[in-house]
Short mmCIF file of C-alpha atoms and ligand atoms in Angstrom, two decimals:
data_model
loop_
_atom_site.label_atom_id
_atom_site.label_comp_id
_atom_site.label_asym_id
_atom_site.label_seq_id
_atom_site.Cartn_x
_atom_site.Cartn_y
_atom_site.Cartn_z
CA MET A 1 83.75 56.39 76.10
CA GLN A 2 85.20 54.04 78.81
CA LYS A 3 85.58 54.95 82.13
CA SER A 4 89.29 54.67 81.80
CA ASP A 5 89.49 56.36 79.05
CA HIS A 6 88.03 59.24 80.80
CA LYS A 7 90.36 58.88 83.92
CA LYS A 8 93.07 59.30 81.88
CA LYS A 9 91.69 62.50 80.39
CA SER A 10 91.26 64.37 83.59
CA LYS A 11 94.65 63.51 84.85
CA LYS A 12 96.10 66.87 84.26
CA ALA A 13 99.81 66.78 82.79
CA TYR A 14 102.31 69.48 82.78
CA CYS A 15 104.85 70.69 80.51
CA ILE A 16 107.96 71.80 81.97
CA LYS A 17 110.77 74.24 80.23
CA VAL A 18 114.25 75.12 81.50
CA TYR A 19 115.56 78.72 80.29
CA LYS A 20 119.14 77.02 79.64
CA ASP A 21 120.47 80.27 79.00
CA TRP A 22 119.07 81.97 82.22
CA CYS A 23 119.73 78.87 84.53
CA LYS A 24 122.92 78.90 86.86
CA ARG A 25 122.20 75.38 87.86
CA CYS A 26 121.69 76.31 91.30
CA GLY A 27 119.43 73.09 91.60
CA ILE A 28 117.05 74.67 93.89
CA CYS A 29 114.27 73.54 91.93
CA VAL A 30 115.42 69.91 92.48
CA GLU A 31 115.90 70.13 95.62
CA PHE A 32 112.74 71.42 96.62
CA CYS A 33 110.08 69.95 94.19
CA PRO A 34 107.76 67.83 96.59
CA LYS A 35 107.59 64.97 93.87
CA SER A 36 111.23 64.36 92.68
CA VAL A 37 110.06 65.33 89.40
CA LEU A 38 113.34 67.27 88.13
CA VAL A 39 117.41 65.98 88.91
CA GLN A 40 120.59 67.74 87.56
CA ASP A 41 122.51 66.46 84.69
CA GLU A 42 126.29 66.80 85.08
CA SER A 43 126.55 70.59 84.63
CA GLY A 44 123.87 71.10 87.19
CA LEU A 45 121.27 71.57 84.78
CA PRO A 46 117.72 70.13 85.59
CA ILE A 47 116.35 67.69 83.71
CA VAL A 48 112.64 66.80 83.78
CA LYS A 49 112.76 62.91 84.92
CA ASN A 50 109.32 62.37 85.82
CA PRO A 51 107.03 64.41 84.06
CA GLU A 52 104.28 62.56 84.96
CA ALA A 53 104.63 62.90 88.45
CA CYS A 54 104.39 67.03 88.44
CA ILE A 55 101.54 68.57 90.25
CA GLY A 56 101.52 71.86 88.83
CA CYS A 57 102.31 73.44 92.01
CA GLY A 58 104.87 75.71 90.76
CA LEU A 59 107.01 76.03 93.83
CA CYS A 60 110.42 75.44 91.14
CA GLU A 61 109.05 78.75 89.46
CA ILE A 62 108.43 80.58 92.35
CA ARG A 63 112.06 79.23 93.91
CA CYS A 64 114.09 79.78 91.19
CA PRO A 65 116.36 83.14 91.39
CA ASP A 66 116.70 83.66 87.60
CA PHE A 67 113.16 82.89 86.61
CA ALA A 68 114.26 80.23 84.53
CA ILE A 69 111.89 77.32 85.09
CA GLU A 70 108.29 77.56 83.49
CA VAL A 71 105.57 74.78 84.08
CA LYS A 72 102.74 75.03 81.77
CA ASN A 73 99.45 73.39 82.42
CA LYS A 74 99.20 70.65 78.61
CA GLU A 75 95.61 71.47 78.28
CA LEU A 76 96.28 74.90 78.20
CA SER A 77 97.93 76.03 75.00
CA PHE A 78 99.17 79.11 75.74
CA ASP A 79 101.37 81.53 73.50
CA PRO A 80 104.50 82.57 76.04
CA LYS A 81 104.80 85.87 73.82
CA SER A 82 100.99 86.87 74.35
CA LYS A 83 100.77 89.98 77.11
CA ASN A 84 97.22 88.82 78.53
CA ALA A 85 98.25 85.13 79.72
CA ASP A 86 96.94 84.76 83.13
CA GLU A 87 98.72 84.02 86.02
CA LYS A 88 96.29 81.29 87.11
CA MET B 1 100.99 78.37 90.56
CA PRO B 2 102.42 77.58 87.41
CA LEU B 3 103.20 80.38 84.67
CA THR B 4 104.88 82.80 87.62
CA THR B 5 107.74 82.94 85.40
CA HIS B 6 105.99 83.49 82.42
CA LEU B 7 104.00 86.73 84.21
CA VAL B 8 107.65 87.83 86.01
CA HIS B 9 109.13 88.19 82.42
CA GLN B 10 106.46 90.27 81.42
CA TYR B 11 108.31 93.14 84.11
CA LEU B 12 111.93 92.52 83.34
CA ARG B 13 113.95 94.80 80.96
CA HIS B 14 114.98 92.28 78.43
CA ASP B 15 117.65 95.28 77.27
CA LYS B 16 119.18 94.48 80.67
CA LYS B 17 121.96 91.51 80.45
CA PHE B 18 120.34 88.25 81.98
CA PRO B 19 121.41 86.03 83.88
CA HIS B 20 121.17 88.48 86.03
CA VAL B 21 124.38 89.59 88.29
CA TRP B 22 123.56 87.73 91.44
CA CYS B 23 125.60 84.48 92.54
CA PRO B 24 124.05 81.39 91.55
CA GLY B 25 121.12 80.78 94.39
CA CYS B 26 121.27 83.60 95.79
CA GLY B 27 117.91 84.92 97.47
CA ASN B 28 117.74 87.95 95.49
CA GLY B 29 115.90 87.04 92.68
CA ILE B 30 113.55 84.92 94.74
CA ALA B 31 112.24 88.03 96.55
CA LEU B 32 112.64 90.16 93.18
CA GLY B 33 109.75 87.18 91.67
CA ALA B 34 107.85 87.63 95.37
CA LEU B 35 107.69 91.63 94.56
CA ILE B 36 106.69 91.46 90.79
CA ARG B 37 104.01 88.80 91.75
CA SER B 38 102.28 90.98 94.45
CA ILE B 39 102.34 94.11 92.23
CA HIS B 40 100.83 92.17 89.51
CA HIS B 41 98.29 90.65 91.99
CA LEU B 42 97.29 94.45 93.28
CA GLY B 43 96.79 95.07 89.52
CA TYR B 44 98.76 98.35 89.65
CA ASN B 45 99.90 100.02 86.49
CA ARG B 46 103.58 99.67 86.32
CA ASP B 47 103.74 103.27 85.70
CA ASP B 48 102.27 103.65 89.37
CA ILE B 49 105.26 102.04 90.93
CA VAL B 50 108.38 103.63 92.10
CA LEU B 51 111.04 101.12 93.15
CA VAL B 52 114.07 102.94 95.16
CA SER B 53 116.99 101.36 96.19
CA GLY B 54 120.11 101.98 97.76
CA ILE B 55 123.84 100.26 96.97
CA GLY B 56 124.35 96.46 97.81
CA CYS B 57 123.78 93.24 95.93
CA SER B 58 120.19 93.66 96.66
CA SER B 59 119.79 97.08 95.86
CA ARG B 60 120.34 95.86 92.37
CA MET B 61 116.89 94.84 91.88
CA PRO B 62 115.44 97.63 90.23
CA VAL B 63 117.84 97.82 87.81
CA TYR B 64 116.26 94.62 86.25
CA VAL B 65 112.31 95.69 86.30
CA ASP B 66 110.53 98.15 84.46
CA PHE B 67 108.71 99.89 86.64
CA ASN B 68 109.68 103.71 87.44
CA THR B 69 113.04 102.95 88.92
CA LEU B 70 115.69 104.73 91.38
CA HIS B 71 119.17 103.23 92.49
CA THR B 72 120.34 105.81 94.58
CA VAL B 73 123.29 105.95 96.89
CA HIS B 74 124.18 103.66 99.69
CA GLY B 75 122.23 104.20 103.02
CA ARG B 76 120.15 107.19 101.51
CA ALA B 77 117.34 105.03 99.35
CA LEU B 78 114.59 106.23 101.82
CA THR B 79 115.48 109.65 101.64
CA PHE B 80 114.96 109.40 98.24
CA ALA B 81 111.85 107.77 98.48
CA THR B 82 110.62 110.77 101.12
CA GLY B 83 111.18 113.09 98.36
CA ILE B 84 109.38 111.62 95.80
CA LYS B 85 106.07 110.42 98.04
CA LEU B 86 106.00 114.17 99.58
CA ALA B 87 106.07 115.61 95.73
CA ARG B 88 103.91 112.84 93.69
CA PRO B 89 101.85 110.95 96.31
CA HIS B 90 99.60 109.42 94.00
CA LEU B 91 102.84 106.87 93.33
CA LYS B 92 103.35 103.96 94.99
CA VAL B 93 106.92 103.84 96.73
CA ILE B 94 109.09 100.52 97.22
CA VAL B 95 112.23 100.83 99.47
CA ILE B 96 114.57 98.19 98.77
CA MET B 97 117.63 97.95 100.92
CA GLY B 98 119.95 95.63 102.24
CA ASP B 99 120.73 94.98 106.05
CA GLY B 100 124.23 97.15 105.56
CA ASP B 101 122.37 99.68 103.79
CA ALA B 102 119.25 99.93 106.11
CA MET B 103 120.29 99.10 109.53
CA ALA B 104 124.43 100.56 109.44
CA ILE B 105 124.67 103.84 107.07
CA GLY B 106 121.07 104.34 106.83
CA GLY B 107 119.60 103.44 110.63
CA ASN B 108 118.72 106.92 111.39
CA HIS B 109 116.68 107.43 107.95
CA LEU B 110 115.02 104.18 108.74
CA ILE B 111 113.73 104.56 112.28
CA HIS B 112 112.50 108.11 111.68
CA ALA B 113 110.67 107.20 108.34
CA ALA B 114 109.28 104.50 110.68
CA ARG B 115 108.32 107.05 112.99
CA ARG B 116 106.67 109.66 110.94
CA ASN B 117 104.74 107.07 109.84
CA LEU B 118 105.47 107.89 105.59
CA ASN B 119 103.33 106.15 103.36
CA LEU B 120 106.25 104.09 102.02
CA THR B 121 107.00 100.33 102.04
CA ALA B 122 110.39 99.53 102.40
CA ILE B 123 111.73 95.77 101.67
CA ILE B 124 114.78 94.84 103.88
CA MET B 125 116.99 91.79 102.50
CA ASN B 126 118.77 90.47 105.45
CA ASN B 127 121.45 88.21 104.80
CA ASN B 128 123.50 89.02 107.78
CA ILE B 129 126.40 90.69 105.97
CA TYR B 130 127.54 93.11 103.36
CA GLY B 131 127.35 91.12 100.51
CA MET B 132 128.32 93.16 97.68
CA THR B 133 131.72 94.49 99.07
CA GLY B 134 133.31 91.40 100.45
CA GLY B 135 131.75 90.05 103.92
CA GLN B 136 132.24 92.69 106.14
CA HIS B 137 129.70 92.47 108.98
CA SER B 138 126.84 94.30 109.82
CA PRO B 139 124.39 95.72 112.18
CA THR B 140 122.32 92.31 111.74
CA THR B 141 125.63 89.97 111.84
CA PRO B 142 125.04 87.48 114.78
CA TYR B 143 127.20 87.56 117.80
CA GLY B 144 130.08 85.12 117.73
CA MET B 145 130.01 84.77 113.73
CA ARG B 146 132.87 85.67 111.74
CA SER B 147 133.06 88.31 108.82
CA THR B 148 135.87 89.62 106.90
CA THR B 149 136.10 92.25 109.81
CA SER B 150 135.33 90.08 112.47
CA PRO B 151 138.24 87.42 111.72
CA TYR B 152 138.10 86.40 115.10
CA ASN B 153 134.50 86.34 115.88
CA HIS B 154 132.00 88.97 116.06
CA ILE B 155 131.91 90.65 119.66
CA GLU B 156 128.54 92.68 118.93
CA ARG B 157 124.81 91.61 119.30
CA ALA B 158 122.84 91.80 116.11
CA PHE B 159 120.13 94.19 115.77
CA ASN B 160 116.42 92.37 115.69
CA ILE B 161 115.21 94.37 112.09
CA SER B 162 111.49 93.98 112.73
CA GLU B 163 111.36 94.49 116.42
CA LEU B 164 113.49 97.57 116.12
CA ILE B 165 110.89 99.08 113.82
CA VAL B 166 107.99 97.92 115.53
CA THR B 167 109.37 99.63 118.37
CA ALA B 168 110.23 102.84 116.12
CA GLY B 169 106.55 103.36 115.52
CA ALA B 170 105.57 101.53 112.34
CA GLY B 171 101.99 100.65 111.28
CA PHE B 172 102.86 97.22 109.84
CA VAL B 173 105.74 95.13 109.81
CA ALA B 174 105.98 91.53 108.74
CA ARG B 175 108.78 88.79 108.21
CA GLY B 176 109.30 86.43 106.02
CA THR B 177 112.02 84.19 104.21
CA VAL B 178 113.11 83.50 100.50
CA TYR B 179 112.47 79.91 101.51
CA HIS B 180 108.91 80.85 102.06
CA ALA B 181 108.22 82.39 98.52
CA GLU B 182 104.30 81.36 98.54
CA MET B 183 104.08 83.67 101.79
CA LEU B 184 106.29 86.27 100.94
CA HIS B 185 104.29 87.98 98.10
CA VAL B 186 101.47 87.71 100.65
CA LEU B 187 103.26 89.70 103.03
CA ILE B 188 104.69 92.35 100.48
CA GLU B 189 101.05 92.58 99.32
CA LYS B 190 100.01 93.30 102.80
CA ALA B 191 102.73 96.07 103.06
CA ILE B 192 102.13 97.78 100.06
CA GLN B 193 98.19 97.78 100.83
CA LYS B 194 98.80 99.34 104.45
CA PRO B 195 98.53 103.21 104.32
CA GLY B 196 102.03 104.53 106.43
CA PHE B 197 104.88 103.30 106.60
CA SER B 198 105.36 99.66 106.39
CA LEU B 199 108.47 97.11 106.61
CA VAL B 200 108.95 93.89 105.39
CA GLU B 201 112.27 91.96 106.53
CA ILE B 202 113.03 89.19 104.30
CA ILE B 203 115.40 86.60 105.91
CA THR B 204 117.77 85.35 103.09
CA HIS B 205 121.13 84.00 102.59
CA CYS B 206 124.55 85.35 101.29
CA HIS B 207 126.46 81.76 100.87
CA ILE B 208 129.04 83.35 99.14
CA GLN B 209 129.95 85.52 101.94
CA TYR B 210 128.59 84.60 105.18
CA GLY B 211 127.61 81.07 104.45
CA LYS B 212 131.30 80.48 103.30
CA LEU B 213 132.81 82.57 106.57
CA ASN B 214 130.41 80.50 108.69
CA GLN B 215 130.62 77.06 107.39
CA LYS B 216 126.76 77.36 106.67
CA GLY B 217 127.29 75.21 103.70
CA THR B 218 125.66 76.21 100.23
CA HIS B 219 122.42 78.08 99.21
CA ILE B 220 120.19 74.88 99.49
CA ASP B 221 121.83 74.31 102.94
CA MET B 222 121.05 77.81 104.32
CA MET B 223 117.17 77.64 102.53
CA LYS B 224 116.72 74.45 104.67
CA TRP B 225 118.10 76.83 107.44
CA GLN B 226 115.62 78.81 107.05
CA LYS B 227 112.64 76.34 106.77
CA ASP B 228 113.65 74.55 109.88
CA HIS B 229 113.84 77.63 112.11
CA ALA B 230 111.06 79.75 110.79
CA VAL B 231 108.17 79.71 113.03
CA THR B 232 104.67 81.53 112.08
CA VAL B 233 103.28 84.32 114.99
CA GLU B 234 100.44 82.15 115.37
CA LYS B 235 102.05 79.11 116.15
CA ALA B 236 104.86 81.01 118.16
CA GLN B 237 102.19 82.39 120.54
CA LYS B 238 101.45 78.92 121.67
CA MET B 239 105.53 77.86 122.30
CA THR B 240 107.66 78.67 125.21
CA ILE B 241 110.58 81.02 125.49
CA GLU B 242 112.52 77.80 125.94
CA GLU B 243 111.28 76.46 122.76
CA LEU B 244 111.43 79.49 120.55
CA LYS B 245 115.25 79.68 121.84
CA ASP B 246 117.00 79.46 118.37
CA LYS B 247 113.83 80.40 116.06
CA PHE B 248 112.63 83.64 114.43
CA THR B 249 108.97 84.37 113.96
CA ILE B 250 107.47 84.65 110.44
CA GLY B 251 104.15 86.63 109.44
CA VAL B 252 102.49 89.52 110.24
CA ILE B 253 104.30 91.25 113.48
CA THR B 254 101.97 93.91 114.03
CA ASP B 255 99.55 95.80 112.08
CA GLN B 256 97.76 98.73 113.65
CA ASN B 257 96.05 102.63 112.20
CA LEU B 258 98.56 105.60 112.93
CA PRO B 259 98.14 109.03 112.00
CA ILE B 260 100.14 109.06 108.31
CA TYR B 261 102.68 112.02 107.72
CA TYR B 262 101.27 113.10 104.41
CA ASP B 263 97.63 113.29 105.88
CA GLU B 264 98.87 115.22 108.96
CA TYR B 265 100.84 117.43 106.92
CA GLU B 266 97.69 118.27 104.45
CA LYS B 267 95.99 119.45 108.00
CA VAL B 268 98.92 121.94 108.97
CA LYS B 269 98.80 123.47 105.63
CA GLN B 270 94.99 123.83 105.86
CA ARG B 271 95.40 124.96 109.21
CA ALA B 272 97.45 127.55 108.37
CA GLN B 273 95.88 128.89 105.31
CA LEU B 274 92.92 129.42 107.88
CA SER B 275 95.08 131.45 110.23
CA GLU B 276 96.39 133.93 107.32
CA LYS B 277 92.76 134.20 106.51
C1 TPP C 301 128.37 105.75 101.29
C2 TPP C 301 128.93 104.62 100.87
N1 TPP C 301 129.67 103.65 101.98
C3 TPP C 301 130.10 102.56 101.17
C4 TPP C 301 129.77 102.31 100.68
C5 TPP C 301 130.33 100.78 100.26
N2 TPP C 301 129.27 99.35 100.10
C6 TPP C 301 128.56 99.32 99.10
S1 TPP C 301 127.61 98.14 99.17
C7 TPP C 301 128.07 98.03 100.87
C8 TPP C 301 127.31 97.16 101.66
C9 TPP C 301 126.67 96.07 101.18
O1 TPP C 301 125.95 95.21 101.98
P1 TPP C 301 124.34 95.16 102.08
O2 TPP C 301 123.32 96.64 102.06
O3 TPP C 301 123.95 94.69 103.35
O4 TPP C 301 123.86 94.70 100.97
P2 TPP C 301 124.11 93.43 100.67
O5 TPP C 301 125.15 93.49 99.29
O6 TPP C 301 124.37 92.39 101.34
O7 TPP C 301 122.74 93.07 99.49
C10 TPP C 301 129.07 99.30 101.16
C11 TPP C 301 129.22 99.14 102.44
C12 TPP C 301 129.42 102.61 99.36
N3 TPP C 301 128.55 102.47 98.35
N4 TPP C 301 128.75 104.09 99.57
S1 SF4 C 302 105.29 72.28 89.20
FE1 SF4 C 302 105.63 71.37 91.49
S2 SF4 C 302 105.87 68.97 91.06
FE2 SF4 C 302 106.16 69.99 89.21
S3 SF4 C 302 108.19 70.03 88.81
FE3 SF4 C 302 107.42 72.06 89.45
S4 SF4 C 302 108.10 71.53 92.17
FE4 SF4 C 302 108.05 69.65 91.03
S1 SF4 C 303 127.28 88.19 97.09
FE1 SF4 C 303 126.20 87.44 98.63
S2 SF4 C 303 124.17 88.63 98.72
FE2 SF4 C 303 126.04 89.01 96.73
S3 SF4 C 303 124.50 88.09 94.98
FE3 SF4 C 303 126.40 86.74 95.93
S4 SF4 C 303 125.21 85.38 97.20
FE4 SF4 C 303 123.78 87.54 96.78
#
């Protein structure tokens, strides 16, 4: 395996999901994201603009007053319906 | 801390109407998330928790979560909680109140719960105003600020909730903000673990009432204010009074072991039984 390949694989990637029905478009996740990953569309809904910049800190999740944004580790294929998924 | 939302959803009552009732950007939801995380992290079974509240925007928290919950009357949440704890001492009783609820109508209950060192955890959402009923001033509305009942500026000085409760004799008092959401669940965890009366004062924003009446900007501006004006207890110790002038401290303010009401009550029962023999 080439070195560059290895590097690519070890970089963590995150998948960010917004629950549109629960989101009240407050913009807190967008404003306080340390990596400017998110922007708001005209309606205020957060849009993932720079997914590769996400460091998976989860600050958007814990500051979301509406439990409407979720950050998932891409390598971790977890089932959102499962009751045993771990917090970490 | 990814997957927090996923975790929180497991504790919500999905038969309730979501999105919840709070205004967009209100800090109540952030605090509820922190509370759920702390209970989960401590490993409690959800049936071991009783969440009791009064009336107010913040007091709607229990409605949304799948613990044992009791949404009581304005100002009296601590009295219901006292009854639950004395009757069912094995349950973990957590009380949610607004600043109006806890400091105005329920102020007497609060200071005496602290003084007695009842085995309860109280969480006070301090947004400096009566949010639910339309922005009337509360005992934590600062001097000179506007509310619908002080349109020509408030002439009373505010209570400092945490300091008052330290003086009232609580074993554990901590203060956090909804901006510092990571620290918040750590503080709540410590409070829940502490035997005796513990208080977490949460500085939050009501941008809809207090913010609008006092030109404090949006909920985001008010969260930035929290960020800029909060100083950790440790850092504050190295600062001068002048430097601390417009700041407030966050972190554990007091942590001490004091006689606990329930233990003392058990001792009284034993003494009484012995003297009867
Ligand atoms: C005995 C009684 N008095 C007054 C009221 C009206 N009331 C409902 S909520 C509230 C104050 C709410 O303010 P606070 O406790 O600070 O909570 P917030 O809404 O700001 O979260 C008042 C006065 C009531 N429901 N019951
Ligand atoms: S997890 Fe952190 S870096 Fe990624 S979008 Fe959320 S706040 Fe931004
Ligand atoms: S009125 Fe204030 S405290 Fe009540 S939900 Fe709206 S922002 Fe929150």
